Structure formats: C-alpha cells, structure tokens
Amino acid sequence: MSDKIKTFYNDMVEEIVPDEKFLNSLVDVLEKEQTQIKRQKTKIYYMKRILPMVACVALVVGTAVFAGVGKDKQGTGVKVQQGDITSPVLTGNFEKNESVSTDKSEYISKLYNKLISDASAYIYVNNENTFVEEKLVSDEEKKNILEILKNGTLTDEYEKSDTKFFMAVFSDGEILKFNISDDTYMEIPSEEIFLKIF
Amino acid sequence: MGKNAVELSARELVDKYSAMIYRLAYVRLNSNADAEDITQEVLLKYIRADKKFKDEEHRKAWLLKVTANAVVSHIRSQKRSQMVDLEEIEEVVAAPENKHRDLKYVIEQLPEKYRMVIHMFYYEELSIKEISEITGDSEGTVKSQLSRGRDKLKKLLEEGGRL
C-alpha cells in the first residue's frame, strides 16, 4: 500500500516542472551573478598579491627615509638632527645661471655652482673642525657664503679670527669644506687658497 | 569533491537543481509564482555561498535545507503582509491549473505541516534523520508528521478512487 502511495505521489510530482521561459530567465540571472562574483574574486586575488608588495615597498622607503635623515651622508660620523633640516641652500638673489669663473679656482667655481643648483644640498657650520655638534647655516650665512664665493677675490692675506668651519653636503654625496673668518675671509684648506671680500 | 557553484555553468545549475527546488517549494506553497521566486532565491544563495560539498548528497541536503528555510520565511512574510490583492485571489480561483489538477487537489487537502515531510520522504527519498536535520524538528516529530501525513494522503487517494 505504501509503495502505491509513493508511486502515485511521485508520478504526480513528476508533472510539476518549472516553466521553460522562467528557466531561461533564471539562467540569465545566475550568469550575471556568477560573472560579478568572478570579477570580485579576481579583484580580491590581485589585491592579495599586490598589497604585500606595496606594504614591503612602503616599509623599505619608510625605513630608508628614516635612516637617511638620522645619518650623515658620507660616513663622516656626523649626525644630523631631524629638526635641523630646514630649507635648501639657495635663497636670496643668486641666479642658477650665474656661475663663478674658473679663473678663481675650480674648487670655488664648483662649490658655488653646486650650492646654487643643488636644491637638496645642506651647509653645516661648527665652531670646531670636528663637526660633532654642527648646525645648519642660517639664510643670512648662506647669502654671505655665496657673496664671498661670487665676489671675493683671491688673496694671500688671511686673518684668522672668529673662524667658523663649514661643510656643504650635496645630494650626489660630495662634501666640500671651507672656513670663514670674520665674515670676510674664506679659506679652502684642501686647496690652500683664500678669498677676501670687502 | 564536486564543483562549486561558480565552477558550474548557470545552465548546468538550472538543469541539475531547479526542478528539485521548485517542486519542494511548490508542494508547500501551492503557487507557481512563489515556487519560481524561491527557486531563484535559493540558486542565488547557492552561488553566493560558493560552498564546497563532500559529495552530491551533501549538496542536495544543503539545497533542500535552504529551500525549506526560504519557504518558511516566505510564508512568514506573507502572513505579515496586511495588503491582500483581491484580484489576484480571484485569478487563482478562476484559473485552476489543469496540468497539476491531481496534485493541487492533494496538496490543498493535505495539511500544510505534512506537505514538505511527505515530499522529502517519498520523492527525495530522504531518511527521517535527514528530514529532521533539514527541517530542524526532532526525529520523533518528523516520524509523527510522516505517519499522519501518509494516512491523510492514503485517505485522499482512496476517496478519489485512485488507490
């Protein structure tokens, strides 16, 4: 009896079939949904691959920037304090296309030209030649340095009084040193030359 | 392990599972439109869930459970709805579906609570334990519903001279 009921019931149910039109529209709906999900999965897949790389690059750059700020650029043992870095060297009325004649000296010409062309250069000043507790030069001092380099004349005279020691550090890693006494005389120790401005 | 919902084409999904979902919804709701809504809802859920199943039986059980839940939610939302479109009711009464006449008669006469249990037991050939897992009722309740539903079905078929 139970089998008869089951057979009869199942025969009836077999007649229940969804409408063909409905099934075709259902296929369309499901295809759209599948496409959307596949797109999302692809996006998530690439995000998962790219994000760690971006994080690594950010970490490396961040570390490099942080490390670069706290260390000297030529291994001179000089440390620059983060707060000391203010502005690039070139300020005042010095034009980039103005160059100092190499007649004075190649060293002076190079120093001047690099100071006005390298926006990332910094000049540190100290009262001693060790540069242990150096500071960045003030804008006023920068102008004075450029003034001496541009308009100073070579001289054999040199009066050492109130001498300050300078170190210009350029973005290409080159370091050029010079001394200024009494805001008037400039000495390039490595070249044994002197400039004087009146 | 079978393919997941995104790996099967939409046509394969419809061909394989739409009738099963549609039939279970239909026997409980006694409406083509509602059964269609449930079929679409369940297959969309299936695609979105993107589940991996141990085997075909596991997949079938999951789909039937989701269908049963969708049907129950549908009934609840219908009961909550205060707005009744009288034209729709007239239309349903005036246009009986000849194709499913026997079934409609049986379904209409069979108490609602027995319909899905009978269907899952006879047509889907699920065990009492499996039906219990799908409906969330205890095995004792399912057994009792099945026994009463079977008696009612037998009586209906005898009355109609079909047994």
Coordinates of C-alpha atoms in Angstrom, one line a residue:
Chain A
M1 CA 0.0 0.0 0.0
S2 CA 2.8 2.3 1.0
D3 CA 4.6 1.7 -2.3
K4 CA 1.4 2.5 -4.2
I5 CA 1.0 5.8 -2.4
K6 CA 4.7 6.6 -3.1
T7 CA 4.3 5.7 -6.8
F8 CA 1.2 7.8 -7.1
Y9 CA 2.6 10.7 -5.3
N10 CA 5.9 10.6 -7.3
D11 CA 4.0 10.4 -10.6
M12 CA 2.1 13.5 -9.7
V13 CA 5.2 15.3 -8.6
E14 CA 7.0 14.4 -11.9
E15 CA 4.4 16.5 -13.6
I16 CA 5.5 19.6 -11.8
V17 CA 8.1 21.3 -13.9
P18 CA 9.2 24.9 -13.9
D19 CA 8.2 26.9 -16.9
E20 CA 10.8 27.0 -19.7
K21 CA 10.6 30.7 -20.0
F22 CA 11.3 31.1 -16.3
L23 CA 14.2 28.7 -16.5
N24 CA 15.8 30.7 -19.4
S25 CA 15.5 34.0 -17.5
L26 CA 16.8 32.2 -14.4
V27 CA 19.9 31.2 -16.4
D28 CA 20.5 34.9 -17.3
V29 CA 20.1 36.0 -13.7
L30 CA 22.5 33.3 -12.5
E31 CA 25.1 34.1 -15.2
K32 CA 25.1 37.7 -14.2
E33 CA 25.6 36.8 -10.6
Q34 CA 28.4 34.4 -11.5
T35 CA 30.2 37.0 -13.6
Q36 CA 30.0 39.5 -10.8
I37 CA 31.4 37.0 -8.2
K38 CA 34.2 36.0 -10.6
R39 CA 35.1 39.7 -11.0
Q40 CA 35.1 40.2 -7.3
K41 CA 37.3 37.1 -6.8
T42 CA 39.8 38.3 -9.4
K43 CA 39.9 41.7 -7.7
I44 CA 40.5 40.1 -4.3
Y45 CA 43.1 37.8 -5.8
Y46 CA 45.1 40.7 -7.2
M47 CA 44.6 42.8 -4.1
K48 CA 46.0 39.9 -2.0
R49 CA 49.1 39.7 -4.3
I50 CA 49.7 43.4 -4.6
L51 CA 49.0 44.6 -1.1
P52 CA 52.0 42.8 0.5
M53 CA 54.3 44.1 -2.2
V54 CA 53.0 47.7 -1.7
A55 CA 53.4 47.2 2.1
C56 CA 57.0 46.0 1.5
V57 CA 57.9 48.9 -0.7
A58 CA 56.4 51.4 1.8
L59 CA 58.3 49.7 4.6
V60 CA 61.6 49.9 2.6
V61 CA 61.0 53.5 1.6
G62 CA 59.9 54.5 5.0
T63 CA 63.0 52.8 6.6
A64 CA 65.3 54.4 4.0
V65 CA 63.9 57.9 4.6
F66 CA 64.0 57.5 8.3
A67 CA 67.6 56.1 8.3
G68 CA 68.7 58.8 5.8
V69 CA 67.5 61.6 7.9
G70 CA 69.3 60.4 11.0
K71 CA 72.7 59.7 9.5
D72 CA 75.5 61.6 7.8
K73 CA 75.7 61.1 4.0
Q74 CA 79.4 60.3 3.7
G75 CA 80.0 58.3 6.8
T76 CA 81.8 61.2 8.4
G77 CA 80.4 60.3 11.7
V78 CA 78.4 63.5 11.7
K79 CA 74.8 63.1 12.7
V80 CA 72.1 65.5 11.5
Q81 CA 69.2 66.1 13.8
Q82 CA 65.8 65.8 12.1
G83 CA 64.6 69.2 13.3
D84 CA 67.7 70.9 11.9
I85 CA 66.8 70.4 8.3
T86 CA 65.0 73.4 7.1
S87 CA 65.4 74.7 3.6
P88 CA 67.7 74.1 0.6
V89 CA 70.8 76.3 0.3
L90 CA 69.7 78.6 -2.5
T91 CA 68.0 81.6 -1.1
G92 CA 68.5 85.3 -1.9
N93 CA 69.3 86.9 -5.2
F94 CA 71.6 84.3 -6.7
E95 CA 70.5 83.1 -10.1
K96 CA 71.1 79.5 -11.1
N97 CA 72.6 80.5 -14.4
E98 CA 75.2 82.7 -12.8
S99 CA 78.4 80.9 -12.5
V100 CA 81.7 81.8 -10.9
S101 CA 84.6 82.0 -13.2
T102 CA 87.0 79.1 -13.0
D103 CA 89.8 81.7 -13.0
K104 CA 89.5 81.9 -9.3
S105 CA 89.8 78.2 -8.8
E106 CA 87.9 75.1 -10.0
Y107 CA 87.1 74.3 -6.4
I108 CA 85.4 77.6 -5.8
S109 CA 83.6 77.5 -9.0
K110 CA 82.3 74.0 -8.3
L111 CA 81.3 74.9 -4.8
Y112 CA 79.4 78.0 -5.9
N113 CA 77.7 76.3 -8.8
K114 CA 76.7 73.3 -6.8
L115 CA 75.3 75.5 -3.9
I116 CA 73.0 77.3 -6.3
S117 CA 72.0 74.4 -8.4
D118 CA 71.5 71.6 -5.9
A119 CA 68.2 72.2 -4.1
S120 CA 68.9 69.3 -1.8
A121 CA 72.3 70.5 -0.6
Y122 CA 72.8 71.5 3.0
I123 CA 75.6 73.5 4.7
Y124 CA 76.5 72.7 8.2
V125 CA 78.5 75.0 10.4
N126 CA 80.5 74.5 13.6
N127 CA 82.9 76.4 15.6
E128 CA 85.3 73.5 15.6
N129 CA 86.6 71.4 12.7
T130 CA 85.2 68.2 14.1
F131 CA 81.6 68.8 13.2
V132 CA 80.3 66.9 16.2
E133 CA 77.7 69.5 17.1
E134 CA 77.1 71.2 13.9
K135 CA 74.1 73.3 12.9
L136 CA 72.5 74.1 9.6
V137 CA 73.6 77.6 8.5
S138 CA 71.1 80.4 8.6
D139 CA 69.8 82.1 5.5
E140 CA 71.9 85.1 6.3
E141 CA 75.1 83.0 6.4
K142 CA 74.2 81.3 3.1
K143 CA 73.9 84.6 1.4
N144 CA 77.2 85.6 2.8
I145 CA 78.9 82.4 1.7
L146 CA 77.6 82.9 -1.8
E147 CA 78.6 86.5 -1.8
I148 CA 82.2 85.7 -0.9
L149 CA 82.3 82.9 -3.5
K150 CA 80.9 85.1 -6.2
N151 CA 82.5 88.4 -5.5
G152 CA 85.5 87.6 -3.3
T153 CA 89.0 87.9 -4.7
L154 CA 91.9 85.6 -4.3
T155 CA 94.3 86.9 -1.7
D156 CA 97.4 85.8 0.2
E157 CA 96.2 87.6 3.2
Y158 CA 94.3 85.6 5.8
E159 CA 93.4 86.7 9.2
K160 CA 92.2 84.0 11.4
S161 CA 89.7 85.4 13.9
D162 CA 86.3 84.1 14.8
T163 CA 86.7 81.2 12.4
K164 CA 83.7 79.1 11.5
F165 CA 84.0 75.7 9.8
F166 CA 81.6 74.8 7.1
M167 CA 80.7 71.6 5.4
A168 CA 78.5 71.5 2.3
V169 CA 76.8 68.2 1.7
F170 CA 75.4 67.7 -1.8
S171 CA 72.7 65.3 -3.0
D172 CA 75.3 63.4 -5.1
G173 CA 77.2 62.6 -1.9
E174 CA 80.0 65.1 -2.5
I175 CA 81.2 67.1 0.5
L176 CA 83.1 70.3 0.2
K177 CA 84.6 72.0 3.2
F178 CA 85.7 75.6 3.7
N179 CA 86.3 78.0 6.6
I180 CA 85.2 81.6 7.0
S181 CA 86.9 84.1 9.4
D182 CA 85.5 87.3 10.5
D183 CA 82.7 87.0 7.9
T184 CA 85.3 88.3 5.4
Y185 CA 87.9 85.7 4.6
M186 CA 87.2 82.3 3.1
E187 CA 89.8 79.6 3.3
I188 CA 89.7 76.4 1.2
P189 CA 92.1 74.3 3.3
S190 CA 92.5 71.5 0.8
E191 CA 93.5 73.9 -1.9
E192 CA 95.4 76.3 0.2
I193 CA 93.6 79.2 -1.3
F194 CA 91.9 82.3 0.2
L195 CA 89.2 84.6 -0.8
K196 CA 88.5 88.0 0.6
I197 CA 85.5 90.2 0.3
F198 CA 85.5 93.8 1.2
Chain B
M1 CA 34.6 16.6 -4.4
G2 CA 32.2 18.2 -6.7
K3 CA 32.5 21.6 -8.4
N4 CA 31.4 24.6 -6.5
A5 CA 28.6 26.9 -7.7
V6 CA 30.8 29.3 -9.6
E7 CA 32.6 26.5 -11.5
L8 CA 29.3 25.0 -12.8
S9 CA 27.7 27.0 -15.6
A10 CA 24.4 28.7 -14.9
R11 CA 22.7 26.4 -17.4
E12 CA 24.2 23.3 -15.6
L13 CA 22.9 24.6 -12.2
V14 CA 19.4 25.2 -13.6
D15 CA 19.3 21.8 -15.3
K16 CA 20.5 20.0 -12.2
Y17 CA 18.8 21.7 -9.3
S18 CA 16.0 24.0 -10.4
A19 CA 13.3 21.3 -10.6
M20 CA 14.2 19.8 -7.2
I21 CA 13.9 23.3 -5.5
Y22 CA 10.9 24.3 -7.5
R23 CA 9.0 21.1 -6.6
L24 CA 9.6 21.3 -2.9
A25 CA 8.5 24.9 -2.8
Y26 CA 5.5 24.2 -5.0
V27 CA 4.1 21.4 -2.8
R28 CA 4.3 23.6 0.2
L29 CA 3.2 26.9 -1.3
N30 CA 0.9 25.6 -4.0
S31 CA 1.8 28.5 -6.3
N32 CA 3.9 28.7 -9.5
A33 CA 5.0 32.3 -9.0
D34 CA 6.0 31.7 -5.4
A35 CA 7.9 28.5 -6.3
E36 CA 9.7 30.4 -9.0
D37 CA 10.7 33.1 -6.6
I38 CA 12.0 30.5 -4.1
T39 CA 13.9 28.7 -6.9
Q40 CA 15.7 31.9 -7.9
E41 CA 16.4 32.9 -4.3
V42 CA 17.9 29.5 -3.4
L43 CA 20.1 29.3 -6.5
L44 CA 21.4 32.8 -6.0
K45 CA 22.2 31.9 -2.4
Y46 CA 24.0 28.8 -3.6
I47 CA 26.2 30.8 -6.0
R48 CA 26.9 33.5 -3.4
A49 CA 27.7 30.9 -0.7
D50 CA 30.3 29.3 -3.0
K51 CA 30.4 26.2 -0.8
K52 CA 32.4 23.1 -1.5
F53 CA 30.5 19.9 -0.7
K54 CA 31.8 16.5 0.3
D55 CA 29.6 14.8 -2.3
E56 CA 26.3 15.2 -4.2
E57 CA 24.2 14.0 -1.3
H58 CA 25.7 16.7 0.9
R59 CA 25.0 19.3 -1.8
K60 CA 21.4 18.1 -2.2
A61 CA 20.8 18.2 1.5
W62 CA 22.1 21.8 1.7
L63 CA 19.9 22.9 -1.2
L64 CA 16.8 21.3 0.3
K65 CA 17.5 22.9 3.7
V66 CA 17.9 26.3 2.2
T67 CA 14.7 25.8 0.2
A68 CA 12.8 24.7 3.3
N69 CA 14.0 27.8 5.2
A70 CA 13.2 30.1 2.2
V71 CA 9.7 28.6 2.1
V72 CA 9.2 29.1 5.8
S73 CA 10.4 32.8 5.5
H74 CA 8.1 33.3 2.6
I75 CA 5.1 32.0 4.5
R76 CA 6.0 34.3 7.5
S77 CA 6.4 37.3 5.3
Q78 CA 3.1 36.5 3.6
K79 CA 1.4 36.3 7.0
R80 CA 2.9 39.6 8.0
S81 CA 1.6 41.3 4.9
Q82 CA -1.6 43.1 5.6
M83 CA -2.3 44.0 2.0
V84 CA -4.3 41.4 0.0
D85 CA -4.8 41.9 -3.7
L86 CA -8.4 40.5 -4.2
E87 CA -7.9 40.5 -8.0
E88 CA -5.1 38.0 -7.6
I89 CA -7.2 35.7 -5.4
E90 CA -10.0 35.7 -7.9
E91 CA -7.5 35.0 -10.7
V92 CA -6.1 32.0 -8.8
V93 CA -9.6 30.6 -8.0
A94 CA -10.8 31.2 -11.5
A95 CA -7.9 29.6 -13.3
P96 CA -7.0 26.2 -11.9
E97 CA -4.0 24.6 -13.4
N98 CA -5.3 21.5 -15.2
K99 CA -1.8 20.2 -15.6
H100 CA -1.4 19.8 -11.8
R101 CA -5.1 19.1 -11.0
D102 CA -4.5 15.9 -9.1
L103 CA -1.6 17.3 -7.2
K104 CA -3.3 20.6 -6.5
Y105 CA -6.2 18.7 -5.0
V106 CA -3.9 16.5 -2.9
I107 CA -1.8 19.5 -1.8
E108 CA -4.8 21.6 -1.0
Q109 CA -6.3 18.8 1.1
L110 CA -3.1 17.8 2.8
P111 CA -2.4 19.8 6.0
E112 CA 0.5 22.3 5.4
K113 CA 2.7 20.8 8.1
Y114 CA 2.8 17.4 6.4
R115 CA 3.5 18.5 2.8
M116 CA 7.3 19.0 2.9
V117 CA 7.9 16.0 5.1
I118 CA 5.9 13.7 2.7
H119 CA 7.6 15.2 -0.3
M120 CA 11.1 14.8 1.1
F121 CA 10.4 11.2 2.3
Y122 CA 8.7 9.9 -0.9
Y123 CA 10.1 12.0 -3.7
E124 CA 13.5 12.9 -2.5
E125 CA 13.9 9.6 -0.6
L126 CA 15.4 11.1 2.4
S127 CA 15.6 9.3 5.8
I128 CA 13.7 10.5 8.9
K129 CA 17.1 11.6 10.3
E130 CA 17.9 13.6 7.2
I131 CA 14.5 15.3 7.1
S132 CA 14.9 16.1 10.8
E133 CA 18.2 17.8 10.0
I134 CA 16.7 19.9 7.2
T135 CA 13.5 21.0 9.0
G136 CA 15.1 21.4 12.4
D137 CA 12.4 19.3 14.0
S138 CA 13.2 16.3 16.2
E139 CA 13.2 12.8 14.6
G140 CA 10.1 12.0 16.7
T141 CA 8.2 15.0 15.3
V142 CA 9.2 14.1 11.8
K143 CA 8.1 10.5 12.3
S144 CA 4.8 11.6 13.7
Q145 CA 4.2 14.1 10.9
L146 CA 5.1 11.5 8.3
S147 CA 2.8 8.9 9.7
R148 CA -0.2 11.3 9.9
G149 CA 0.6 12.7 6.5
R150 CA 0.8 9.3 5.0
D151 CA -2.6 8.3 6.5
K152 CA -4.2 11.5 5.2
L153 CA -2.7 11.0 1.8
K154 CA -3.9 7.4 1.6
K155 CA -7.4 8.6 2.6
L156 CA -7.4 11.3 0.0
L157 CA -6.3 8.9 -2.8
E158 CA -8.9 6.3 -1.7
E159 CA -11.6 9.0 -1.7
G160 CA -10.6 10.0 -5.2
G161 CA -10.7 6.3 -6.3
R162 CA -7.0 6.5 -7.2
L163 CA -6.0 3.6 -4.9

